[in-house]
mmCIF file of C-alpha atoms in Angstrom:
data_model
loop_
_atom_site.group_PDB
_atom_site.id
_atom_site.type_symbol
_atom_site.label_atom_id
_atom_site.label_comp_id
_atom_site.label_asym_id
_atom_site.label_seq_id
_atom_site.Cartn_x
_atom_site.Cartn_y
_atom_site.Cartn_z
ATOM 1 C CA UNK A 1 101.723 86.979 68.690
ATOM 2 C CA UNK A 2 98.178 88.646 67.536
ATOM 3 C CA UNK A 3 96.960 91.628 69.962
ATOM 4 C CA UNK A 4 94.587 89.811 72.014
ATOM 5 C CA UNK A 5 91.795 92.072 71.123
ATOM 6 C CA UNK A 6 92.392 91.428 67.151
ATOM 7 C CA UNK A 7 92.736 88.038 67.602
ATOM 8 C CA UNK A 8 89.643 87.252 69.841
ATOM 9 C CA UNK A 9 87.912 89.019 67.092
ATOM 10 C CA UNK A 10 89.081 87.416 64.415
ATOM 11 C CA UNK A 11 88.127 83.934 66.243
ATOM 12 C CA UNK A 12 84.638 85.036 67.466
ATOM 13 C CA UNK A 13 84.112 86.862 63.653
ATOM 14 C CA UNK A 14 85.195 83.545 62.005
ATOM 15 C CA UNK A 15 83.204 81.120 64.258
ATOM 16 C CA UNK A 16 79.636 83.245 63.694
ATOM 17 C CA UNK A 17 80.292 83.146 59.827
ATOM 18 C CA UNK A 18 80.364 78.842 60.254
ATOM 19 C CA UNK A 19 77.490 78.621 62.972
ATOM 20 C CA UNK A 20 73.921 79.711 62.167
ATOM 21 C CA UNK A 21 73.697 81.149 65.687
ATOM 22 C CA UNK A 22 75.387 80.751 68.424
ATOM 23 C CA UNK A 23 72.859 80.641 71.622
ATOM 24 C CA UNK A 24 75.028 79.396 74.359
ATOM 25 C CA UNK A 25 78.365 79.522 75.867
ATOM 26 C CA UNK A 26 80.056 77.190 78.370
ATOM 27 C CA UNK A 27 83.570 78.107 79.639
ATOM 28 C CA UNK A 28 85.182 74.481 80.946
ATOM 29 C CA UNK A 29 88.503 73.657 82.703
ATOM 30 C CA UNK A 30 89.910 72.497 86.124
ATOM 31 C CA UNK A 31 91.234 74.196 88.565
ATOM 32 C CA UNK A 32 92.839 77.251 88.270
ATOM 33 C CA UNK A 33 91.934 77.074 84.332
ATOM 34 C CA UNK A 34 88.091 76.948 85.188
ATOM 35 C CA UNK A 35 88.582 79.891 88.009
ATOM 36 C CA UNK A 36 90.700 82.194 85.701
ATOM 37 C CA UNK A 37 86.964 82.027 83.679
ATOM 38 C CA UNK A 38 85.017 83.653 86.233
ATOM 39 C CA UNK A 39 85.410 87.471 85.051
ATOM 40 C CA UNK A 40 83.737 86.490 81.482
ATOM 41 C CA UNK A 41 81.012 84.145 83.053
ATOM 42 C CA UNK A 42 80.391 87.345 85.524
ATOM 43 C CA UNK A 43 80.811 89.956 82.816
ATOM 44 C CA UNK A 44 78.359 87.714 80.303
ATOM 45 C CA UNK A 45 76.204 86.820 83.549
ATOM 46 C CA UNK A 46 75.364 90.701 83.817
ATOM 47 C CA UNK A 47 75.659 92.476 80.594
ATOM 48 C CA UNK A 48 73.896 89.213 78.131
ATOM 49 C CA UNK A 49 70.125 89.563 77.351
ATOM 50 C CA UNK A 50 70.054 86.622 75.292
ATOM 51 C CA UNK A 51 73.224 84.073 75.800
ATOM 52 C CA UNK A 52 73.217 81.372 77.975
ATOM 53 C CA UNK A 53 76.500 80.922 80.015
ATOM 54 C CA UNK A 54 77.302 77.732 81.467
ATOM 55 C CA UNK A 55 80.651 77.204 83.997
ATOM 56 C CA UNK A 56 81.418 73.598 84.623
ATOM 57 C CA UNK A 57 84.019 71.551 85.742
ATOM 58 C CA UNK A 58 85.899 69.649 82.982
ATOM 59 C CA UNK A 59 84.921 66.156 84.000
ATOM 60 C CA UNK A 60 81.287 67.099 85.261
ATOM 61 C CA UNK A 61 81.054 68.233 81.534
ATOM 62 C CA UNK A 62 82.119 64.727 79.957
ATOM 63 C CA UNK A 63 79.985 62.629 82.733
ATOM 64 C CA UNK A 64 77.166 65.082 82.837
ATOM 65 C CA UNK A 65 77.108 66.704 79.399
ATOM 66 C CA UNK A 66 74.474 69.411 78.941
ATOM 67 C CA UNK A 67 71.601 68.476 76.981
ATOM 68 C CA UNK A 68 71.302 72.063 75.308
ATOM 69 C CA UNK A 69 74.702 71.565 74.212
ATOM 70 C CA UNK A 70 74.829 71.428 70.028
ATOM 71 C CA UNK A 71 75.361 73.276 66.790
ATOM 72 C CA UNK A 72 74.402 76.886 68.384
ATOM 73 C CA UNK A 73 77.206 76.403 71.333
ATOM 74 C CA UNK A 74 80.324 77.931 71.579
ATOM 75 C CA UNK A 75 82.636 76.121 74.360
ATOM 76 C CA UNK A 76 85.390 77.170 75.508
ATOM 77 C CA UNK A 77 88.205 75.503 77.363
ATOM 78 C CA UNK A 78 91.688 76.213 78.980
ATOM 79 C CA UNK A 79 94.445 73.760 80.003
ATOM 80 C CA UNK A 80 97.768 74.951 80.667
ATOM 81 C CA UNK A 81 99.882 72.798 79.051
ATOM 82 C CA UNK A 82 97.114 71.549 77.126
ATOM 83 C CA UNK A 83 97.685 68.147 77.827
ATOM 84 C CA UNK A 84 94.962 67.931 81.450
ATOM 85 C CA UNK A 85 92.784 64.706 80.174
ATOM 86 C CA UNK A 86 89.481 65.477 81.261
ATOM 87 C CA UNK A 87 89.985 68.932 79.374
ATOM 88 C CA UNK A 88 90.857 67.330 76.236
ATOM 89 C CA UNK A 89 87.975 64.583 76.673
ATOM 90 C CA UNK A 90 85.362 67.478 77.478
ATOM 91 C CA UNK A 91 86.662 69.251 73.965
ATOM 92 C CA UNK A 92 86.120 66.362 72.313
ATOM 93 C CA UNK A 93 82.506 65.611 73.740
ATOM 94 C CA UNK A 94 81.809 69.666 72.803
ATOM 95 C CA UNK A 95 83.068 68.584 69.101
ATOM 96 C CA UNK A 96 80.898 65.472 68.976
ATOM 97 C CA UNK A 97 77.894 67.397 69.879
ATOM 98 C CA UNK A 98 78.428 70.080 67.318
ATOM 99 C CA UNK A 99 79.498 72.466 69.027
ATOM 100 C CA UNK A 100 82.257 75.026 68.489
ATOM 101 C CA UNK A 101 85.609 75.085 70.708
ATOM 102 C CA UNK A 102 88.090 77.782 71.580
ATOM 103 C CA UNK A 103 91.205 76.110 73.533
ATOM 104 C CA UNK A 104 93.601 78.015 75.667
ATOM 105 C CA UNK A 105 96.549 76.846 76.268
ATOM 106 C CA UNK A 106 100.205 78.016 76.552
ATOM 107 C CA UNK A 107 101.759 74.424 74.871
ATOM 108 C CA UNK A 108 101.327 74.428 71.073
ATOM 109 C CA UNK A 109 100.562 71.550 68.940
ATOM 110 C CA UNK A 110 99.142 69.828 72.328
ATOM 111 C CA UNK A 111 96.481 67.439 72.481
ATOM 112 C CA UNK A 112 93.946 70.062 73.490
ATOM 113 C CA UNK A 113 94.632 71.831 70.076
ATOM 114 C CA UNK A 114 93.518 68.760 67.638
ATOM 115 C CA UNK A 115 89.710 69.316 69.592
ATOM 116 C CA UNK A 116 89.707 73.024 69.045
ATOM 117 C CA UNK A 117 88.490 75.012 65.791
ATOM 118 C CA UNK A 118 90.388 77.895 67.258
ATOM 119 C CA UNK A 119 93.527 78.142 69.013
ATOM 120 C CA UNK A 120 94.661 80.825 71.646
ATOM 121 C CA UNK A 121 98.331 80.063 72.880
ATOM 122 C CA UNK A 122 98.447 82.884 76.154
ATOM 123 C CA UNK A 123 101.507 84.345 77.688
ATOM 124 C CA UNK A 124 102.674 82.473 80.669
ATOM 125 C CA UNK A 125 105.824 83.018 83.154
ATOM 126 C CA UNK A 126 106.784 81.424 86.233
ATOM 127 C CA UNK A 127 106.671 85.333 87.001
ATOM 128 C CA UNK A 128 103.501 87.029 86.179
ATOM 129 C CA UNK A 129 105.469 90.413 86.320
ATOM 130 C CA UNK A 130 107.187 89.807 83.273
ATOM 131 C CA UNK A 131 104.319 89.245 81.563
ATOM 132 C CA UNK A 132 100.962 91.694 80.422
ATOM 133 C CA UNK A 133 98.492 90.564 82.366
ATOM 134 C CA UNK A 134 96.047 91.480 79.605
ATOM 135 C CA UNK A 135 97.588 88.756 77.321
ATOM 136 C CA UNK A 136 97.228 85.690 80.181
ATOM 137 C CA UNK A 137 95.342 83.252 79.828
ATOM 138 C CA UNK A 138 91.804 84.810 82.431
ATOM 139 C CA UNK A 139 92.160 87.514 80.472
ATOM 140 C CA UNK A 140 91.642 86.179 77.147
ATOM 141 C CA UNK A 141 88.475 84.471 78.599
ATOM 142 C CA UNK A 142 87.037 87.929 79.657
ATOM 143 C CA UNK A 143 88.156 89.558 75.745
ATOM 144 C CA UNK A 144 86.383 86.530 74.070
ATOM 145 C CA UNK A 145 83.261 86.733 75.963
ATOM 146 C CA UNK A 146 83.490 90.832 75.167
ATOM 147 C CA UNK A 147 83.643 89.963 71.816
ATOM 148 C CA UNK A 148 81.273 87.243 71.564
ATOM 149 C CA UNK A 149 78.591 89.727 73.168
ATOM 150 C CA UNK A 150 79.597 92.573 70.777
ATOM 151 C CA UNK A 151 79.323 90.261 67.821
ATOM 152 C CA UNK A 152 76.265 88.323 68.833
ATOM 153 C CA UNK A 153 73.874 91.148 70.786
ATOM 154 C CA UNK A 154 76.558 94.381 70.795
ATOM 155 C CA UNK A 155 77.736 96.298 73.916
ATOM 156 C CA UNK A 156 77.000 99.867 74.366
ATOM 157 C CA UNK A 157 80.238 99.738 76.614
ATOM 158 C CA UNK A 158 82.281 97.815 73.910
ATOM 159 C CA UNK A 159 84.847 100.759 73.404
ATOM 160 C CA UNK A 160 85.412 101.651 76.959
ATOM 161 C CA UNK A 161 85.982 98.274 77.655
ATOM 162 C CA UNK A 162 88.705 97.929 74.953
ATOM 163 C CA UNK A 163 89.982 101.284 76.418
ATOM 164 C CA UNK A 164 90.284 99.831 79.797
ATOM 165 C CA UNK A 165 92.144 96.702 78.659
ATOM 166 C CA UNK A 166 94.817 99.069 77.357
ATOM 167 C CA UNK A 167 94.833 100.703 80.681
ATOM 168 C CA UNK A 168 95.544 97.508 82.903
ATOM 169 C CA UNK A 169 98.583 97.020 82.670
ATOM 170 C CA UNK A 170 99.568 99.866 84.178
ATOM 171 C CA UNK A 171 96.819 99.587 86.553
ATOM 172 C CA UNK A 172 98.262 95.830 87.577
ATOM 173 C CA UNK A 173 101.645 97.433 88.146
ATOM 174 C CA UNK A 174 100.853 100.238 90.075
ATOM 175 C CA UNK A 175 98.587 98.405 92.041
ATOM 176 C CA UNK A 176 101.359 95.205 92.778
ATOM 177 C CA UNK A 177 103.948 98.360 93.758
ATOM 178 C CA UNK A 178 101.303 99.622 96.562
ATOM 179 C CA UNK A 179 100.632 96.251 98.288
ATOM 180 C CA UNK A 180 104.334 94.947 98.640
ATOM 181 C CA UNK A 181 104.667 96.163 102.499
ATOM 182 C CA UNK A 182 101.100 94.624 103.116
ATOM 183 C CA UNK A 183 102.315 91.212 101.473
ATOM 184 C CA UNK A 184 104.912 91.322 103.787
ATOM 185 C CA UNK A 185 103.174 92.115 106.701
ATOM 186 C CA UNK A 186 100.272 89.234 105.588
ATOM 187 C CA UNK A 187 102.897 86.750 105.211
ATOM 188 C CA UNK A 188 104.301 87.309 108.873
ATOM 189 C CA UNK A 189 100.879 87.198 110.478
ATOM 190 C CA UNK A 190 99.447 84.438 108.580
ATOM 191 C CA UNK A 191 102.637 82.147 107.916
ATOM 192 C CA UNK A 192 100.907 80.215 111.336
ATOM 193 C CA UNK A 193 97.513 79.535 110.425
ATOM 194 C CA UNK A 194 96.490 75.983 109.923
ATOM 195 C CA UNK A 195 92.984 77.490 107.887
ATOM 196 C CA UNK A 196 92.621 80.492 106.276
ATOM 197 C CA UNK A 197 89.296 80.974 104.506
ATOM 198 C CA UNK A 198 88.654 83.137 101.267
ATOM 199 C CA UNK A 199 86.068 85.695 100.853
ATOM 200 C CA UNK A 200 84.695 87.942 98.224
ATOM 201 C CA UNK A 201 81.821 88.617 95.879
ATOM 202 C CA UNK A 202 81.072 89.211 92.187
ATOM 203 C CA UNK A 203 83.445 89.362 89.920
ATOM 204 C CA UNK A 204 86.320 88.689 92.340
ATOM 205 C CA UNK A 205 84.622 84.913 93.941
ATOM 206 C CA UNK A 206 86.599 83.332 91.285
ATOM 207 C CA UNK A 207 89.831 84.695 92.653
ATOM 208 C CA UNK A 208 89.004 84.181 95.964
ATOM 209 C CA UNK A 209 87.798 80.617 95.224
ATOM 210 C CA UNK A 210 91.064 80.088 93.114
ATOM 211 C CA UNK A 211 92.919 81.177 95.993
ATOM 212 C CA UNK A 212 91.668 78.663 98.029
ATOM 213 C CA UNK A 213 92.070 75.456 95.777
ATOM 214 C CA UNK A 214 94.772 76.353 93.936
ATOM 215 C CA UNK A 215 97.234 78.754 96.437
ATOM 216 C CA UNK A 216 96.310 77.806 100.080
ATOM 217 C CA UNK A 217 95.394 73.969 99.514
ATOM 218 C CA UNK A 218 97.475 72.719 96.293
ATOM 219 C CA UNK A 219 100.612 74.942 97.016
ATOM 220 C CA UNK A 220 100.644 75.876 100.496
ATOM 221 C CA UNK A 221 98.755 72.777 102.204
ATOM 222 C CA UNK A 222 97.161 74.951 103.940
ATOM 223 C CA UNK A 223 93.368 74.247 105.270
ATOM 224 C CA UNK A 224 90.938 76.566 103.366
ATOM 225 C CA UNK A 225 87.558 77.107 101.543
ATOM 226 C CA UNK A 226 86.175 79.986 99.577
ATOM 227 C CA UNK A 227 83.253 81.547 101.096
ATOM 228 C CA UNK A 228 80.994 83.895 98.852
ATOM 229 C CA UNK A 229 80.409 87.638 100.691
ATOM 230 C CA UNK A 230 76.431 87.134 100.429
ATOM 231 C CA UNK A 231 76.329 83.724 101.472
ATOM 232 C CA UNK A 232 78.863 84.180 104.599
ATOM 233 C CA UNK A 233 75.757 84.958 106.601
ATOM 234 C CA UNK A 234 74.024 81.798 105.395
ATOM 235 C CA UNK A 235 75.966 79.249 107.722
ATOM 236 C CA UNK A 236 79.453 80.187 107.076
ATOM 237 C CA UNK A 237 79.717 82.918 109.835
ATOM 238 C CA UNK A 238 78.971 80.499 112.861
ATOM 239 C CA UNK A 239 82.838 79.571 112.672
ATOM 240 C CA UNK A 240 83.758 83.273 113.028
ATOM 241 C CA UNK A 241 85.285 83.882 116.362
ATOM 242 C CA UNK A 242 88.646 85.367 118.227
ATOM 243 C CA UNK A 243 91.010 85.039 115.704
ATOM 244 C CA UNK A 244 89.798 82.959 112.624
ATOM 245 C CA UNK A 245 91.458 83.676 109.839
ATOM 246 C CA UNK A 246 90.400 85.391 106.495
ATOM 247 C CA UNK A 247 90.920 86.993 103.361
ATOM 248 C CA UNK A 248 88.599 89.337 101.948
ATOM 249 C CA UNK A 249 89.272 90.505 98.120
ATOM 250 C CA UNK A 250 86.989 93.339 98.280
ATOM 251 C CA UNK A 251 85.615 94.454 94.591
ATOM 252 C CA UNK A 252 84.231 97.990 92.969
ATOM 253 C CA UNK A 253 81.426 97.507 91.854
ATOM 254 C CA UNK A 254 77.403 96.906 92.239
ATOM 255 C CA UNK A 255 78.103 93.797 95.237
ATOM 256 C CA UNK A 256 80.837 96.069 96.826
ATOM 257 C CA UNK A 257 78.172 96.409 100.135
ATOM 258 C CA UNK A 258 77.582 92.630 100.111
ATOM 259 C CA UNK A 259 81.803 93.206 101.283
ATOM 260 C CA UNK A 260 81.576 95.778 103.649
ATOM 261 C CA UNK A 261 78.704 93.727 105.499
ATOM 262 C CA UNK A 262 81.091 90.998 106.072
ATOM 263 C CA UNK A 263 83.566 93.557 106.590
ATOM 264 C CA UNK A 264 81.739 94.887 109.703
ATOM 265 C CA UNK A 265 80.851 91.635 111.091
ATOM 266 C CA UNK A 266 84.298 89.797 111.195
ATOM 267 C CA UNK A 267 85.758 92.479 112.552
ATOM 268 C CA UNK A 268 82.928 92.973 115.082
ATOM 269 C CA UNK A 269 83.450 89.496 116.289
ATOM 270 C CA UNK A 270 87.197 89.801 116.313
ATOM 271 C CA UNK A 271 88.278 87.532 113.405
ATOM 272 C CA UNK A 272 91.707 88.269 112.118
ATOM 273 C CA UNK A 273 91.457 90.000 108.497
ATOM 274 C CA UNK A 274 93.339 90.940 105.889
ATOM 275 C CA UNK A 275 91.231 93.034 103.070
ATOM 276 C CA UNK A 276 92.694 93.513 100.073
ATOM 277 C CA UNK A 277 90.519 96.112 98.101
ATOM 278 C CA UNK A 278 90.488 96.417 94.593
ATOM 279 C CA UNK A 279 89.335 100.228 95.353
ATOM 280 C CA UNK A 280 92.244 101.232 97.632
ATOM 281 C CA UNK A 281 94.533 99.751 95.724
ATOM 282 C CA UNK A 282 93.856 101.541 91.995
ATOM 283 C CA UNK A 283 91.322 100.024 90.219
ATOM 284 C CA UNK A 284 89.020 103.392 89.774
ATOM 285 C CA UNK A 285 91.864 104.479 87.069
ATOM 286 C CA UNK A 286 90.000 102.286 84.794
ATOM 287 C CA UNK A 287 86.635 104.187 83.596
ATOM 288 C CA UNK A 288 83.234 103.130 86.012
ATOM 289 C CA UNK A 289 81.415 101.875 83.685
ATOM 290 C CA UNK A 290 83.196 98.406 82.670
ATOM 291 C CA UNK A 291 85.897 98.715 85.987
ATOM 292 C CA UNK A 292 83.796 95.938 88.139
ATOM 293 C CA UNK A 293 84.351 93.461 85.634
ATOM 294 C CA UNK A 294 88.659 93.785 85.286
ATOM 295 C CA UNK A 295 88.340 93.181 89.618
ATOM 296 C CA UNK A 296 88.559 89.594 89.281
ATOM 297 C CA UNK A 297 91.988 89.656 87.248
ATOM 298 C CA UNK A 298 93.364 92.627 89.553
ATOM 299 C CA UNK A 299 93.003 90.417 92.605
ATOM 300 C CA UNK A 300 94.566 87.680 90.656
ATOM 301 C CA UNK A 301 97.598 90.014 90.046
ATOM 302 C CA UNK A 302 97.794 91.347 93.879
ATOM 303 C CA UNK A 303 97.387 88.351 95.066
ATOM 304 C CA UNK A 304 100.737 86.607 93.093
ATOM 305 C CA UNK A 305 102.681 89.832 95.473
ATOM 306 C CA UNK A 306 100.752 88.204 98.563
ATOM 307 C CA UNK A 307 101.392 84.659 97.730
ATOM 308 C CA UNK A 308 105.236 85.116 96.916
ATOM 309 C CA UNK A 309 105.446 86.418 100.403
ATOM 310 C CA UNK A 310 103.729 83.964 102.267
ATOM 311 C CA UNK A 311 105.572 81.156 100.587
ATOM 312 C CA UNK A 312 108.937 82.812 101.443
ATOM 313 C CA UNK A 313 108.010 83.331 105.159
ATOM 314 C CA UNK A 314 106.586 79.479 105.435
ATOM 315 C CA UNK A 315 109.783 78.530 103.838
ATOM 316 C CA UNK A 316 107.200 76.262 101.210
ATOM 317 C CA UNK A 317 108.014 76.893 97.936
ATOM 318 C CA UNK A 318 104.916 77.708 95.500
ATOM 319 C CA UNK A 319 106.709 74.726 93.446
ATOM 320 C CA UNK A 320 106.189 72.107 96.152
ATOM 321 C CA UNK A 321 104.111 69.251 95.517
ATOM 322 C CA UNK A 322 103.102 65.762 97.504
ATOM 323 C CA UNK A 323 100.963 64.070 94.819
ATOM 324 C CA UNK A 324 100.104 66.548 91.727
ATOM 325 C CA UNK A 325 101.931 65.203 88.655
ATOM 326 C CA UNK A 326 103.774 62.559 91.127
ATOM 327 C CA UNK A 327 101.056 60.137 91.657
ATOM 328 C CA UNK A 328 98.986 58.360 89.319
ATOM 329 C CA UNK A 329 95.549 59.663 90.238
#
């Protein structure tokens, strides 16, 4: 398998010399594929003068297809085994329209593959330790939209964020190692709760928000929603009271203090929290330039330590399911 860096390079390189321009970029998926694109919508979000980014549900895509979408878009798309229908059928609108697609997917010769121009097969494992989690499939969505800004506009932060890729790894591990007594811990106080809602901010709402559908709801049945930091005190903070449950992912970064105002007023109001910050738990080894935007993948990686504990002291395997894959639906 390519070095992701090389090969999102090659792929990005390739596509510009076949497009006259490419203006916007949508990242599409469901799920947990969708989520695992927030750090590259958040990184091209902040650091993009020029591109449009679009984030949209697979099937909201098909039914509701962008009319800017055309010969100057790049979309891309993840599906795990590559096979998720409304994934397939939004690569296949993307193709109709002109555009150019990047699939992810961890299944080769899958149907996703025969709508894509280009081809990404990420490293998957039932355990995430095993595998780098700068070669999963998030991650290749945040190197692709690194390289699609250095290619298109350029990055004065383009080698330090290379750098820091190398670096994560070890970050990741280090990181997992600290939080294993807190998992435990979590898991014992929280194996109870009927709800537990998900905070955070920046680049880290995607985790939080994949949390919620993906962890709490699809593989715990447990009751939750993902709350943004800044818009907790927008209507969300009238359920706060003795007790209520949540998990903040606190990030580094410029909407760290949208955090630390939730922060204050859970714990002013007594809600039961569990913080898990990026900061405490290693990220500032990567340089503080580019170290907001990895946040998003680092809770992703803490949080697999948190969720294997919870699902061992509920006694409900992450493996359990009551319609997905069951069910027609």
């Amino acid at each position: 398998m390519s070095h992701p860096h090389e090969q999102s390079r090659k792929i990005i390189s390739t596509l510009l010399q076949n497009k006259p321009a490419i203006e916007r970029v949508y990242f599409v998926g469901c799920g947990g594929s969708l989520t695992g694109f927030y750090p590259a919508k958040y990184f091209l979000d902040c650091e993009a003068k020029k591109l449009a980014v679009g984030y949209i549900t697979s099937n909201e895509f098909v039914h509701a297809t962008p009319q800017a979408l055309g010969e100057n878009s790049l979309v891309i798309l993840a599906s795990q085994q590559g096979n998720t229908p409304e994934t397939v059928e939004a690569a296949r609108v993307a193709q109709a329209r002109g555009a150019a697609t990047v699939g992810l997917t961890f299944a080769p010769a899958s149907p996703l593959c025969e709508h894509s121009d280009a081809v990404i097969e990420y490293r998957w494992a039932r355990y995430p330790e095993t595998v780098d989690p700068a070669q999963q499939k998030a991650a290749y969505g945040l190197w692709l939209a690194l390289e699609l800004l250095q290619q298109t506009e350029g990055y004065a932060q383009y080698e330090t964020m290379v750098g820091a890729f190398e670096q994560f790894e070890n970050v990741v591990r280090d990181g997992q190692r600290k939080v294993q007594e807190d998992a435990q811990r979590f898991a014992q106080t929280y194996k109870d709760d009927k709800v537990i809602y998900m905070m955070g901010s920046g680049p880290s709402f995607g985790a939080a928000h994949q949390q919620s559908i993906c962890i709490l709801l699809e593989m715990q049945w447990i009751n939750s929603a993902s709350v943004h930091s800044g818009e907790y005190f927008h209507g969300p903070f009238e359920i706060t009271e003795e007790g209520t449950p949540f998990v903040l992912l606190q990030s580094e970064g410029r909407t760290r203090a949208l955090d630390e105002r939730a922060i204050r007023f859970i714990r002013q109001y007594g809600g039961k929290l569990q913080v898990i910050d990026a900061r405490e738990q290693g990220i500032n080894a990567l340089p503080e330039a580019v170290r907001e935007y990895f946040c998003g993948l680092f809770h992703t990686a803490l949080l697999d330590v948190y969720n294997l504990a919870l699902s061992q002291a509920r006694h409900h395997p992450l493996t359990t399911r009551r319609y997905m894959w069951k069910v027609e639906y």
